[in-house]
mmCIF file of C-alpha atoms in Angstrom:
data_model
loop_
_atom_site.group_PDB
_atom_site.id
_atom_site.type_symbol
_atom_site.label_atom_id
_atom_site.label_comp_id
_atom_site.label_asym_id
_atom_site.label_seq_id
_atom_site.Cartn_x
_atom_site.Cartn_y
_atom_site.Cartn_z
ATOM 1 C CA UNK A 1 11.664 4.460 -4.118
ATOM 2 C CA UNK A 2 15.175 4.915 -4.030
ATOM 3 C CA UNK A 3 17.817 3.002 -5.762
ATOM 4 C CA UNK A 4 20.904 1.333 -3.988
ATOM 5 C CA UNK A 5 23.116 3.371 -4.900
ATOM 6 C CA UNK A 6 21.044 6.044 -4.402
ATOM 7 C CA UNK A 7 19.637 5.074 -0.984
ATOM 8 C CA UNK A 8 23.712 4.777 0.004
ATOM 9 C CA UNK A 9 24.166 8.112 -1.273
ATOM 10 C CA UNK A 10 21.396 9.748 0.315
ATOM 11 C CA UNK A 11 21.324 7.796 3.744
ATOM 12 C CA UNK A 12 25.464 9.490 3.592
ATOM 13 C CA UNK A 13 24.295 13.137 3.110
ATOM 14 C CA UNK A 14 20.484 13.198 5.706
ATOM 15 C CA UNK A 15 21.955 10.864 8.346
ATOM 16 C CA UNK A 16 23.621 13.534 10.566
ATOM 17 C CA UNK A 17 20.801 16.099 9.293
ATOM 18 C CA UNK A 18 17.812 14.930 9.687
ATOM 19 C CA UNK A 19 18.130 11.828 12.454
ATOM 20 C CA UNK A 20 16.968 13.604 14.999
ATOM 21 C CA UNK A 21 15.257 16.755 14.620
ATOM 22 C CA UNK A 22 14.887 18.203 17.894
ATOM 23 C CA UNK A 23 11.512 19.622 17.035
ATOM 24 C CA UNK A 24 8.453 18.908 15.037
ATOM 25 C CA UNK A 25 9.526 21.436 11.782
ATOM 26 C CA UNK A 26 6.918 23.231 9.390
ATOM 27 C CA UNK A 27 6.407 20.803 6.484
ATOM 28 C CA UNK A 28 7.807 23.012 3.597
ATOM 29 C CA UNK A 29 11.030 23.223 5.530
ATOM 30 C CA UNK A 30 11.103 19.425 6.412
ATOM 31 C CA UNK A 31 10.620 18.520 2.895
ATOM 32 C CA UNK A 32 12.734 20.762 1.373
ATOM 33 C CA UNK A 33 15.881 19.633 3.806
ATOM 34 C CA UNK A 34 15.675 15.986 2.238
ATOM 35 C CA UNK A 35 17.011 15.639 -1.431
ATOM 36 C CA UNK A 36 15.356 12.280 -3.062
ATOM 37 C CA UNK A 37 17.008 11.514 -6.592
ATOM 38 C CA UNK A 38 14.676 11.990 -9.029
ATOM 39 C CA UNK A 39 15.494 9.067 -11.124
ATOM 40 C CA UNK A 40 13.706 5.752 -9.623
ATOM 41 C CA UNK A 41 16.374 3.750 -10.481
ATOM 42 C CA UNK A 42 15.385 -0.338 -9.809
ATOM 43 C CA UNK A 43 17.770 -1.775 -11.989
ATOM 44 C CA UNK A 44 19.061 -3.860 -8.930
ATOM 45 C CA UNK A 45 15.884 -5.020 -7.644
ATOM 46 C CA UNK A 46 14.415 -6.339 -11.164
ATOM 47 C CA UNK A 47 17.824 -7.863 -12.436
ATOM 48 C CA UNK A 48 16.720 -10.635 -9.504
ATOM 49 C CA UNK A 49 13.453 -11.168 -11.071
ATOM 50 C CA UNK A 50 13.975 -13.308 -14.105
ATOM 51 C CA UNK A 51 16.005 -15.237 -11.802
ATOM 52 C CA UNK A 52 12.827 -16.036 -9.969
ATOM 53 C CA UNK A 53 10.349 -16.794 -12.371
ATOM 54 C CA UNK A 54 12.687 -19.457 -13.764
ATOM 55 C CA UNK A 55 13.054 -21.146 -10.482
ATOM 56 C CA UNK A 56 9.669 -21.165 -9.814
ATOM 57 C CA UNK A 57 8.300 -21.900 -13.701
ATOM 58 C CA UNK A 58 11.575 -24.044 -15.152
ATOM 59 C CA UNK A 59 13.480 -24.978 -12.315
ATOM 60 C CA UNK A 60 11.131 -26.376 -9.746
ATOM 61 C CA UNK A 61 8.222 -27.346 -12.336
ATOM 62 C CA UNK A 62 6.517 -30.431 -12.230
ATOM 63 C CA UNK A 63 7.558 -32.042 -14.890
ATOM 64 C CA UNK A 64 4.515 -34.130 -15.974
ATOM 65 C CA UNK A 65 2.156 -31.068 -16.078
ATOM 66 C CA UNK A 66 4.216 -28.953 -18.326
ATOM 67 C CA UNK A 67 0.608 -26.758 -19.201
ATOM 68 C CA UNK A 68 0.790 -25.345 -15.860
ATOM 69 C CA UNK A 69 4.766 -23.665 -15.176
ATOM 70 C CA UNK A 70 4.022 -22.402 -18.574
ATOM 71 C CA UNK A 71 0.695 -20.892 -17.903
ATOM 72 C CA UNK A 72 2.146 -19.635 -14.472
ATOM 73 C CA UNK A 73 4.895 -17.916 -16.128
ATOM 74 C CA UNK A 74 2.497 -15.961 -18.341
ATOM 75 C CA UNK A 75 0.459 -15.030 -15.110
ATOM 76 C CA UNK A 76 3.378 -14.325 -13.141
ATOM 77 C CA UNK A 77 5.435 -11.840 -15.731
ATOM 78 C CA UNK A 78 1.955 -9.969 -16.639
ATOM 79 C CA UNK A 79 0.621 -9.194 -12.904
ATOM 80 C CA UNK A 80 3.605 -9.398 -10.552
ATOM 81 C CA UNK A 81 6.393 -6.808 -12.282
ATOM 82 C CA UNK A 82 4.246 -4.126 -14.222
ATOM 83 C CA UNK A 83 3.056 -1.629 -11.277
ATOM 84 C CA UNK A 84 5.377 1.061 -9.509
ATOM 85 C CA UNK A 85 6.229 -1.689 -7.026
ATOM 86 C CA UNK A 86 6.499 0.699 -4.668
ATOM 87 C CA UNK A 87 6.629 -2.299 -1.872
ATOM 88 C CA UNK A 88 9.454 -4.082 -2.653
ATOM 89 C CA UNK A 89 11.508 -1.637 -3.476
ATOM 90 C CA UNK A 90 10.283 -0.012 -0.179
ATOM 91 C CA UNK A 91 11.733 -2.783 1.756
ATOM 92 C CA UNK A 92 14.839 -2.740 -0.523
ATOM 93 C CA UNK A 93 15.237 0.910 0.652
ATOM 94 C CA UNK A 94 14.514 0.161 4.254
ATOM 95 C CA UNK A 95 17.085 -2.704 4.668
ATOM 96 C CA UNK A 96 20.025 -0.261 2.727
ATOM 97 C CA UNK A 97 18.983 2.240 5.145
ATOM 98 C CA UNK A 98 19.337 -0.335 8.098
ATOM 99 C CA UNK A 99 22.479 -2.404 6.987
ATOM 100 C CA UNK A 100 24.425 0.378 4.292
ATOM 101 C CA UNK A 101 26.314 -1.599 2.120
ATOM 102 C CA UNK A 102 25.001 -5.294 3.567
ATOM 103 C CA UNK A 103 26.256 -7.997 1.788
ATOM 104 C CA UNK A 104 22.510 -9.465 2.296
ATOM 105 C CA UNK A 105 21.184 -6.533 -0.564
ATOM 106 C CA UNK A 106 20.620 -8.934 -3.035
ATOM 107 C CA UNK A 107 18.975 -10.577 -0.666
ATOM 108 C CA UNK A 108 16.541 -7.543 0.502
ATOM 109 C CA UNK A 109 15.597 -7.372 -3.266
ATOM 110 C CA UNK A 110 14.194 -10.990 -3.684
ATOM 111 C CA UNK A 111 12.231 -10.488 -0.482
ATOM 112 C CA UNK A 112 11.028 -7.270 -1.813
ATOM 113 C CA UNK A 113 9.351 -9.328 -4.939
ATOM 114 C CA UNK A 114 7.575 -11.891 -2.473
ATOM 115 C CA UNK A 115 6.026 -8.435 -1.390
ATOM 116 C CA UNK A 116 5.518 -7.534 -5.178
ATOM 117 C CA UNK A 117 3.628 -10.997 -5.497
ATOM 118 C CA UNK A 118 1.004 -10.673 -2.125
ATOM 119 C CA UNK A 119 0.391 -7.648 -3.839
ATOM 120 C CA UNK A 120 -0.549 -9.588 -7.335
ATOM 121 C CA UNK A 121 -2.268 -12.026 -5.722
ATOM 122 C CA UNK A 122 -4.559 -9.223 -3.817
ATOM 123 C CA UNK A 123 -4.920 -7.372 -7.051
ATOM 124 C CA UNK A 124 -6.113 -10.215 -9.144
ATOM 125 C CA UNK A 125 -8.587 -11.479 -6.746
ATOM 126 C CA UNK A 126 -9.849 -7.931 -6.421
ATOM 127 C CA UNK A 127 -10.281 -7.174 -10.138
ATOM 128 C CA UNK A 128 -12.737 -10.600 -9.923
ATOM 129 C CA UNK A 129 -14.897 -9.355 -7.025
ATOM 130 C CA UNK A 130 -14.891 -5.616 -8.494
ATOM 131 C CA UNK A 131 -15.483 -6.435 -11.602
ATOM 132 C CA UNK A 132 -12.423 -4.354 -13.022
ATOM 133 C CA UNK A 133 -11.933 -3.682 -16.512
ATOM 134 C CA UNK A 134 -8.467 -3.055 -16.540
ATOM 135 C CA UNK A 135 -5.480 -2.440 -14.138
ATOM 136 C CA UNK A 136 -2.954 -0.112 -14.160
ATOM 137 C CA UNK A 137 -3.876 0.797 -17.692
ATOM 138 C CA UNK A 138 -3.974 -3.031 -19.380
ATOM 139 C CA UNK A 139 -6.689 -5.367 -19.593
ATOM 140 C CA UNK A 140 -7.335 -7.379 -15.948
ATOM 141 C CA UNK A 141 -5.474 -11.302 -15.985
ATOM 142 C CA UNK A 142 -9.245 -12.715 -15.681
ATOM 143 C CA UNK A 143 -10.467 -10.738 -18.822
ATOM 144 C CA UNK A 144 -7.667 -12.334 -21.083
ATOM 145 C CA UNK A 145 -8.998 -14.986 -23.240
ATOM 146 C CA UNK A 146 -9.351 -18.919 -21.777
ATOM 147 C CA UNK A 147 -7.964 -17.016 -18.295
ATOM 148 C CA UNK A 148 -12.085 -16.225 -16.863
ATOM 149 C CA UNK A 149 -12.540 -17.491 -13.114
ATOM 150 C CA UNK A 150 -9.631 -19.823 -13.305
ATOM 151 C CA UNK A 151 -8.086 -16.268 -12.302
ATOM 152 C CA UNK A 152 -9.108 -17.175 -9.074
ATOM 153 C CA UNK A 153 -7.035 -20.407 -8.930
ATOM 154 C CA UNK A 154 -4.283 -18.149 -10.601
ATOM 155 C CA UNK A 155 -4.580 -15.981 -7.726
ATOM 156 C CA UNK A 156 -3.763 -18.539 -5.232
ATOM 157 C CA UNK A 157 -0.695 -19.892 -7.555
ATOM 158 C CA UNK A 158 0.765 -16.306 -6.723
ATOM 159 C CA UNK A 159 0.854 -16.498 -3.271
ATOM 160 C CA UNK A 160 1.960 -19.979 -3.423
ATOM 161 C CA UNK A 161 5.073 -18.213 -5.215
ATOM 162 C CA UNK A 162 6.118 -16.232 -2.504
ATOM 163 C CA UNK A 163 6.173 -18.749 0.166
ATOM 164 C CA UNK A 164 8.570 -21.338 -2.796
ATOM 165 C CA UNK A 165 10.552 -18.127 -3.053
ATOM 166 C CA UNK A 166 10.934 -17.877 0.726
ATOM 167 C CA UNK A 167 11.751 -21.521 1.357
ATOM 168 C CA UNK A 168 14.295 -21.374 -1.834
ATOM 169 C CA UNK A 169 16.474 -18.596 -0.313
ATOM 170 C CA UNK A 170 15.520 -17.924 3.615
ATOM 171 C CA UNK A 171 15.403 -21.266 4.832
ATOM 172 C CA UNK A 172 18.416 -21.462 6.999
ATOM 173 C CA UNK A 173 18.226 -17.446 7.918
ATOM 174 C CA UNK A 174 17.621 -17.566 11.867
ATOM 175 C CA UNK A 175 14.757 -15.372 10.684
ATOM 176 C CA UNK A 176 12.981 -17.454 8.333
ATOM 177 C CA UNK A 177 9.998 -18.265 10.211
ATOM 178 C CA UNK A 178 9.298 -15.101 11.628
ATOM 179 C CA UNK A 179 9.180 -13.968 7.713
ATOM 180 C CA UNK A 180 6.954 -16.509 7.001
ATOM 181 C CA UNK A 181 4.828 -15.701 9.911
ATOM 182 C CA UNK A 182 4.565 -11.925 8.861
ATOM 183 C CA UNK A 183 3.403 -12.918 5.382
ATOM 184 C CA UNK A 184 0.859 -15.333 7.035
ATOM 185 C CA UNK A 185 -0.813 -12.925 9.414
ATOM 186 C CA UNK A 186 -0.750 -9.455 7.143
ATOM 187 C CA UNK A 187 -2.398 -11.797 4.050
ATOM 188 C CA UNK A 188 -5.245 -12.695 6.906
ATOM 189 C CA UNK A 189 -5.686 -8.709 7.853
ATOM 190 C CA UNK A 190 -5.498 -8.065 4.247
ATOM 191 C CA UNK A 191 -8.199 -10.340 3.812
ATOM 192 C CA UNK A 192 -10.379 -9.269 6.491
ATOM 193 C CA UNK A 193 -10.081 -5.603 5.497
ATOM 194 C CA UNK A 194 -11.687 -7.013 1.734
ATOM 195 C CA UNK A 195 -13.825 -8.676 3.881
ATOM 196 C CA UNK A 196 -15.245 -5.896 6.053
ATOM 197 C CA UNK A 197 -15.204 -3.573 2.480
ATOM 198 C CA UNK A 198 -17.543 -5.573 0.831
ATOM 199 C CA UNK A 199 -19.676 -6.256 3.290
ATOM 200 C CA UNK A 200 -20.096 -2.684 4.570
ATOM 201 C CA UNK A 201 -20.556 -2.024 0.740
ATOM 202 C CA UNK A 202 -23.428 -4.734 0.216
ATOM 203 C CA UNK A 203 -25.391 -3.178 3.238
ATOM 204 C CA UNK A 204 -28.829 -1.473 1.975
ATOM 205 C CA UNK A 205 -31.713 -0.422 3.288
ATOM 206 C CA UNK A 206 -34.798 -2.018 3.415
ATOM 207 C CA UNK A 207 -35.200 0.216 0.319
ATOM 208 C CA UNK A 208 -32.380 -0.805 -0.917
ATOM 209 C CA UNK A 209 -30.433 2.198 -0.958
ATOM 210 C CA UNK A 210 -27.001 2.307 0.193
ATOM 211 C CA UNK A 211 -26.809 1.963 3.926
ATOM 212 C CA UNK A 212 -24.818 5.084 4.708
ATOM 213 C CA UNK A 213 -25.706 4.439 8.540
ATOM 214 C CA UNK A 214 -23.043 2.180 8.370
ATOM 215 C CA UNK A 215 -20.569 4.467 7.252
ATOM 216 C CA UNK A 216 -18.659 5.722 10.654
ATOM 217 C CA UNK A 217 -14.728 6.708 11.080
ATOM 218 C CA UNK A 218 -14.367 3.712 13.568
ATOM 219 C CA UNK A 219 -15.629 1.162 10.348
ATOM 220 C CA UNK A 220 -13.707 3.264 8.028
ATOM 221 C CA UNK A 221 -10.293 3.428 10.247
ATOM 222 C CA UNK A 222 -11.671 -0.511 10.578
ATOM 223 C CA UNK A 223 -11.382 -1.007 6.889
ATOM 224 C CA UNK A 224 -8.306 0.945 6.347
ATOM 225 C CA UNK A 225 -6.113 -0.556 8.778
ATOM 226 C CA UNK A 226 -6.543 -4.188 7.890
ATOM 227 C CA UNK A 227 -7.031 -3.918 3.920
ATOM 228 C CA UNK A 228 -4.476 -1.368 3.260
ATOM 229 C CA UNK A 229 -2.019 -0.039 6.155
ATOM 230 C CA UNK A 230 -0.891 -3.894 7.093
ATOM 231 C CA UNK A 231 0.363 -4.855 3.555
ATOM 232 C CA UNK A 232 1.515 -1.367 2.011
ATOM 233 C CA UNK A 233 3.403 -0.068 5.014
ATOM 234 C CA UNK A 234 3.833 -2.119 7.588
ATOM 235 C CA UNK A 235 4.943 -5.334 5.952
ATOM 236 C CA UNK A 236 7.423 -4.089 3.739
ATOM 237 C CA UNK A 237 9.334 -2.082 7.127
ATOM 238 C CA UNK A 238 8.861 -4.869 9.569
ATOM 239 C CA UNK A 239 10.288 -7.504 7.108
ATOM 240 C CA UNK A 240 13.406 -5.402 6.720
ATOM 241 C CA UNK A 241 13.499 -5.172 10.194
ATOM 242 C CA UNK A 242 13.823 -8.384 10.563
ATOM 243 C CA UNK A 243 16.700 -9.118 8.013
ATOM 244 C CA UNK A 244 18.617 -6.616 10.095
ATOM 245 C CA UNK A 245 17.887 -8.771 13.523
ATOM 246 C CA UNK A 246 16.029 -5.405 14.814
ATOM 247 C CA UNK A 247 13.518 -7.358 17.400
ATOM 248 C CA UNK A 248 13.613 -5.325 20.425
ATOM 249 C CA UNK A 249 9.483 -4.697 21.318
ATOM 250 C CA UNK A 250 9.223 -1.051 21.985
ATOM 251 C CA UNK A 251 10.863 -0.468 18.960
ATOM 252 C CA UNK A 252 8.735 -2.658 16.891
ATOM 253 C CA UNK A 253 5.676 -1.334 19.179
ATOM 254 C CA UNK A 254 6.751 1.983 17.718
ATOM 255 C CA UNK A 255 7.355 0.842 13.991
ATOM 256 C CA UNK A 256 3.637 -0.211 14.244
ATOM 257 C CA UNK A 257 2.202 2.702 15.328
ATOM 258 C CA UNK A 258 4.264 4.848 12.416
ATOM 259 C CA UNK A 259 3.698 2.553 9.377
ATOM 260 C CA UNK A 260 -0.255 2.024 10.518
ATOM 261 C CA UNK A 261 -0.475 5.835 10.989
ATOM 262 C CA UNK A 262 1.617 6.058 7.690
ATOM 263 C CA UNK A 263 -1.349 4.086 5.691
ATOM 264 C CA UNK A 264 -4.391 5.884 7.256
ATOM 265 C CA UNK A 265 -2.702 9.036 5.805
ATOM 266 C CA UNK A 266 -2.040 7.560 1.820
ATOM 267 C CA UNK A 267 -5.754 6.005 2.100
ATOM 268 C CA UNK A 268 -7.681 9.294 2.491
ATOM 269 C CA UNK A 269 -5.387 11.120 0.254
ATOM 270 C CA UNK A 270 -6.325 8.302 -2.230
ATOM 271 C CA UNK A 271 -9.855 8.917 -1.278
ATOM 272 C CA UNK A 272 -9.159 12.606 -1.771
ATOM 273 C CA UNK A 273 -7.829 12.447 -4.986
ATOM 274 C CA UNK A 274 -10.120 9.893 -6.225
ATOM 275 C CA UNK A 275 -12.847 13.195 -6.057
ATOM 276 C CA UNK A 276 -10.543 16.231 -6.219
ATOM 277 C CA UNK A 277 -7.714 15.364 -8.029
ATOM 278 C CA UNK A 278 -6.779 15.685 -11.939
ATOM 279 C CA UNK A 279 -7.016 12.197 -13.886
ATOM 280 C CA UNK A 280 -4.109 13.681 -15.943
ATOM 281 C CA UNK A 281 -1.982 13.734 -12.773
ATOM 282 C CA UNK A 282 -3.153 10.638 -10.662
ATOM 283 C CA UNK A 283 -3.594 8.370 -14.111
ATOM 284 C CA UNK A 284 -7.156 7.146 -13.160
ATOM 285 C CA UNK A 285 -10.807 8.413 -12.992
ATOM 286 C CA UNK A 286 -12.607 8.268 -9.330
ATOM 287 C CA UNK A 287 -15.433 5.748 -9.516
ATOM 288 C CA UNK A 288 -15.608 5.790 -5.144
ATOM 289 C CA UNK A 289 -18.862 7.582 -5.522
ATOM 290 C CA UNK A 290 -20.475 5.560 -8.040
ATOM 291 C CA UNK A 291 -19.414 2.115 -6.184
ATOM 292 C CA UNK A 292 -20.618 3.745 -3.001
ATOM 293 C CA UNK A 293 -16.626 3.385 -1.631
ATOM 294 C CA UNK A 294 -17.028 3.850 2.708
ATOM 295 C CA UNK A 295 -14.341 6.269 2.134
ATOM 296 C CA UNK A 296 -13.241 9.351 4.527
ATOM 297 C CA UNK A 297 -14.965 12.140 2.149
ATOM 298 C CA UNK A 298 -18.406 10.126 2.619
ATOM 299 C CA UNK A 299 -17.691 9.483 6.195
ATOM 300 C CA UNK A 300 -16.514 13.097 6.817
ATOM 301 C CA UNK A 301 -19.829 14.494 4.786
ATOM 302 C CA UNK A 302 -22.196 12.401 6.799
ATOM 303 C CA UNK A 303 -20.600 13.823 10.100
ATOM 304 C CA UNK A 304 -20.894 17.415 8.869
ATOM 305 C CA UNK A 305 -24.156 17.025 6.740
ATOM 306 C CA UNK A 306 -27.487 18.443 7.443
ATOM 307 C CA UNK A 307 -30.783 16.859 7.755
ATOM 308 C CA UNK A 308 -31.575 17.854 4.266
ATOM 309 C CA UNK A 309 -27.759 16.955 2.801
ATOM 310 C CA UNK A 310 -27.820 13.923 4.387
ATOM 311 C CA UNK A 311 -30.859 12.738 3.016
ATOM 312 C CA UNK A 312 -29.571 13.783 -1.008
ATOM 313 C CA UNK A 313 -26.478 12.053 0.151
ATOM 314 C CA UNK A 314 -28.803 8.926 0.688
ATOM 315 C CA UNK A 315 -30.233 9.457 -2.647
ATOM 316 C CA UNK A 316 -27.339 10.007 -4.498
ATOM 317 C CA UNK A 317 -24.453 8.146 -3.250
ATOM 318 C CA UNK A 318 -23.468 5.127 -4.843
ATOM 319 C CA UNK A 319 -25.887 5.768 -8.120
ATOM 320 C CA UNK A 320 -24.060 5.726 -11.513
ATOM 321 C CA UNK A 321 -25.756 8.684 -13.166
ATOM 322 C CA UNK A 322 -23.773 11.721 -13.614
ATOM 323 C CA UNK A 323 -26.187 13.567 -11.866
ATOM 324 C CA UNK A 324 -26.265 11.960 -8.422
ATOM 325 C CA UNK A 325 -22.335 12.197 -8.463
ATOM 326 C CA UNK A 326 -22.007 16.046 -9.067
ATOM 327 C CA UNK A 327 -24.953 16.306 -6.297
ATOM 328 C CA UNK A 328 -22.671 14.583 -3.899
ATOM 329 C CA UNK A 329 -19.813 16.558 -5.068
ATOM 330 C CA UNK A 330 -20.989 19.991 -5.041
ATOM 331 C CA UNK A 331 -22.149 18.569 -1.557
ATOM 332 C CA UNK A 332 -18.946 17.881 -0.363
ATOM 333 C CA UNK A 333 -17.785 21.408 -1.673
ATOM 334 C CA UNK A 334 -20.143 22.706 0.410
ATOM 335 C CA UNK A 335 -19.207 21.094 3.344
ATOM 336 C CA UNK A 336 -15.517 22.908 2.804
ATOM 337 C CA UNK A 337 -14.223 19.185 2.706
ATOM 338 C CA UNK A 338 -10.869 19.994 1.270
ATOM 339 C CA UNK A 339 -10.079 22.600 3.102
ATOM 340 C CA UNK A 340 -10.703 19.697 6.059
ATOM 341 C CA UNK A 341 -8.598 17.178 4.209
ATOM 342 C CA UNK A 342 -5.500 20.116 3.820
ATOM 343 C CA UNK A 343 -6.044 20.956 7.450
ATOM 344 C CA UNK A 344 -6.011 16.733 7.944
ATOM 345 C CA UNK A 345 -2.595 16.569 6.324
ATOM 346 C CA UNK A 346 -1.030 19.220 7.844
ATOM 347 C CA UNK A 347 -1.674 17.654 11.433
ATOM 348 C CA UNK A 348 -1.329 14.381 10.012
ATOM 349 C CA UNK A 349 2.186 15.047 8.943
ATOM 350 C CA UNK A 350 3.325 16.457 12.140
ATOM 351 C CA UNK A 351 1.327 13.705 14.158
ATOM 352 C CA UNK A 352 3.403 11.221 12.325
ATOM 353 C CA UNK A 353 6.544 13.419 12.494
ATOM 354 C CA UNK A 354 5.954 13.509 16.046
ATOM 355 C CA UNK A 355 6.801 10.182 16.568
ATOM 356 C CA UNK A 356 9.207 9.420 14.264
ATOM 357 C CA UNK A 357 11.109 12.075 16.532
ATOM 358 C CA UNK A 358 10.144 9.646 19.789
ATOM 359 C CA UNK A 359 12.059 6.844 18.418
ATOM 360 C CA UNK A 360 13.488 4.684 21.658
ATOM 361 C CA UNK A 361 17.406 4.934 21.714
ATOM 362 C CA UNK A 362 17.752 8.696 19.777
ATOM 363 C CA UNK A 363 17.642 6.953 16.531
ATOM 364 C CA UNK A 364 20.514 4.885 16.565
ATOM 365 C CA UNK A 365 18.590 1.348 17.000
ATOM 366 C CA UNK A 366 16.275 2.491 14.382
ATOM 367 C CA UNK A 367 17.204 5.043 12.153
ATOM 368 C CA UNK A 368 14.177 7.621 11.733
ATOM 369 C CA UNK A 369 15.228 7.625 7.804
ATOM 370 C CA UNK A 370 13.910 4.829 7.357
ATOM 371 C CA UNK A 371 9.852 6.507 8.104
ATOM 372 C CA UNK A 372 10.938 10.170 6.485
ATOM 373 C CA UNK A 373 12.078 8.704 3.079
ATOM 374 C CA UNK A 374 8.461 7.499 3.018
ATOM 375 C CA UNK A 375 6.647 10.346 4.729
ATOM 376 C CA UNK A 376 8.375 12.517 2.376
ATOM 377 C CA UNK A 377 7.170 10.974 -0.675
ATOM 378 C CA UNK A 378 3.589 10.882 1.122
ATOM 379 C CA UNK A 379 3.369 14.706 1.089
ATOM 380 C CA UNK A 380 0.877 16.537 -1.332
ATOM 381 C CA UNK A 381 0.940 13.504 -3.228
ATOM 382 C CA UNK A 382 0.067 14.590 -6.888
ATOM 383 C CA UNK A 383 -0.592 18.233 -5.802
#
């Protein structure tokens, strides 16, 4: 994401530009009229974060369990700052694009890391039930030695964090409690979307096979929405909007719809490129096949299969041999599937486009740079 500095620079150039194309515009031209720096510059938004885990590790430890702020702390600094932390500094960007220059910035940051730690408390929960090895290229928190299952427990310490964090420094905003209510029902979706993964994953037939009957667009749009779309897009957006005292309902109505339609888009290019793209350019091998992932190549293969690729499909899918996965791969290469996912983008892009453009108001109540800074960098992703 952008920095401050660079968000104030950029939001100066596009705003006249690019508020309010008056058509839908082919996507090479639409990218290539908005200039992102290329330097991903979050200085601002970490200098906050040592700030944070001392109030919640130092400052506001118990004092008779010393074992436990220092065990946080080592939890805290190895899980919560070491991704791209793309959603904080998402709602950093958002709120500079909202209020340029806000004297409430600093403020937009440390409410970007109580983003940054639902997402580490998701994640380390997640590695558990997966069974991950390692995450984003270290060693999971629950493989570390005397850590185990009491990553669990750790898990809920996290999200414990973000609440301290929003008490500490939003308590007398007039929007506190609507924060604290956004955080509260997006961690329930979330949940529910892990929920409805797994179980749709468990399902076999009486065989025990992999229960690809169960594998529709409706569960997979299901899945989707409430694991992914909630926490990665819409949170981040709406919880800027909300520091900027945006709350009129056909604009939040309309927010909705974008960032929701914003994470069905990144989750089947993730499915995508977890078959099609190069591990030297994504930074991770696809394993959605072998886990037997209800993801939208599977779901699109089953709806374009034959009888007789349907049934290897059955055979095959979710079997860790390297056989079975090439069979379902060369099957999905028959199906033409990414020339469907390229023709999927395309409209996708312009769908989204679409209504960025039908922003209530012309874009003045809601700037529509605050959706194409992201839609941009959703694009041919790693292409």
């Amino acid at each position: 994401m952008l920095s401050s500095m660079g968000v104030g620079l950029f939001a100066a150039s596009c705003r006249r530009a690019i508020l309010r194309p008056p058509t839908v515009r082919a996507m090479s031209t639409y990218v290539e009229s908005i200039k992102v720096t290329s330097k991903d510059d979050s200085r601002p938004f970490m200098a906050v974060f040592p700030d944070l885990v001392r109030e919640l590790t130092v400052e506001g430890a118990e004092k008779d369990i010393p074992l436990v702020p220092k065990h946080l702390m080592k939890c805290i600094q190895y899980t919560v700052p070491t991704g791209k932390r793309n959603r904080g500094l998402a709602l950093a960007t958002s709120y500079q694009i909202l209020k340029p220059n806000d004297k409430d910035q600093e403020l937009a940051y440390i409410l970007g890391w109580c983003v940054e730690f639902l997402q580490a408390f998701f994640l380390v929960a997640d590695d558990i039930m997966d069974g991950s090895e390692t995450r984003r290229g270290k060693t999971t928190w629950y493989k570390h030695e005397n850590v185990g299952l009491a990553a669990f427990n750790d898990s809920i310490l996290l999200e414990t964090c973000l609440y301290t964090i929003l008490e500490n420094h939003f308590k007398d905003k007039p929007y506190y409690h609507d924060l604290v209510q956004e955080f509260r029902t997006v961690t329930r979706y979330t949940a529910m979307g892990q929920s409805l993964d797994l179980l749709t994953s468990l399902e076999k037939t009486p065989e025990g096979k992999k229960n690809l009957d169960a594998f529709d667009m409706s569960r997979y749009s299901s899945i989707v929405r409430m694991k992914t779309s909630y926490y990665s897009f819409y949170l981040p957006v709406v919880l800027a909007m909300k520091m900027a005292r945006i709350d009129n309902p056909e604009l939040c109505r309309q927010a909705k719809t974008i960032l929701l339609e914003m994470g069905h888009f990144f989750q089947v290019q993730d499915d995508y490129l977890d078959v099609f793209g190069d591990p030297k350019v994504t930074g991770k091998v696809g394993t959605d096949i072998v886990d037997g992932k209800c993801s939208w190549l599977i779901v699109v293969a089953l709806q374009r299969a034959n009888p007789a690729q349907r049934q290897a499909l059955k055979e095959c899918y979710g079997v860790d041999d390297d056989s079975s996965v090439e069979k379902v791969k060369a099957i999905y290469n028959d199906l033409k599937l990414p020339k469907i996912y390229k023709t999927f983008e395309e409209s996708s892009f312009e769908d989204i486009q679409t209504h960025i453009n039908q922003l209530p108001g012309g874009g003045q109540m809601l700037p529509p740079l605050v959706f194409e800074v992201f839609l941009k960098k959703l694009y041919k992703r790693h292409v």
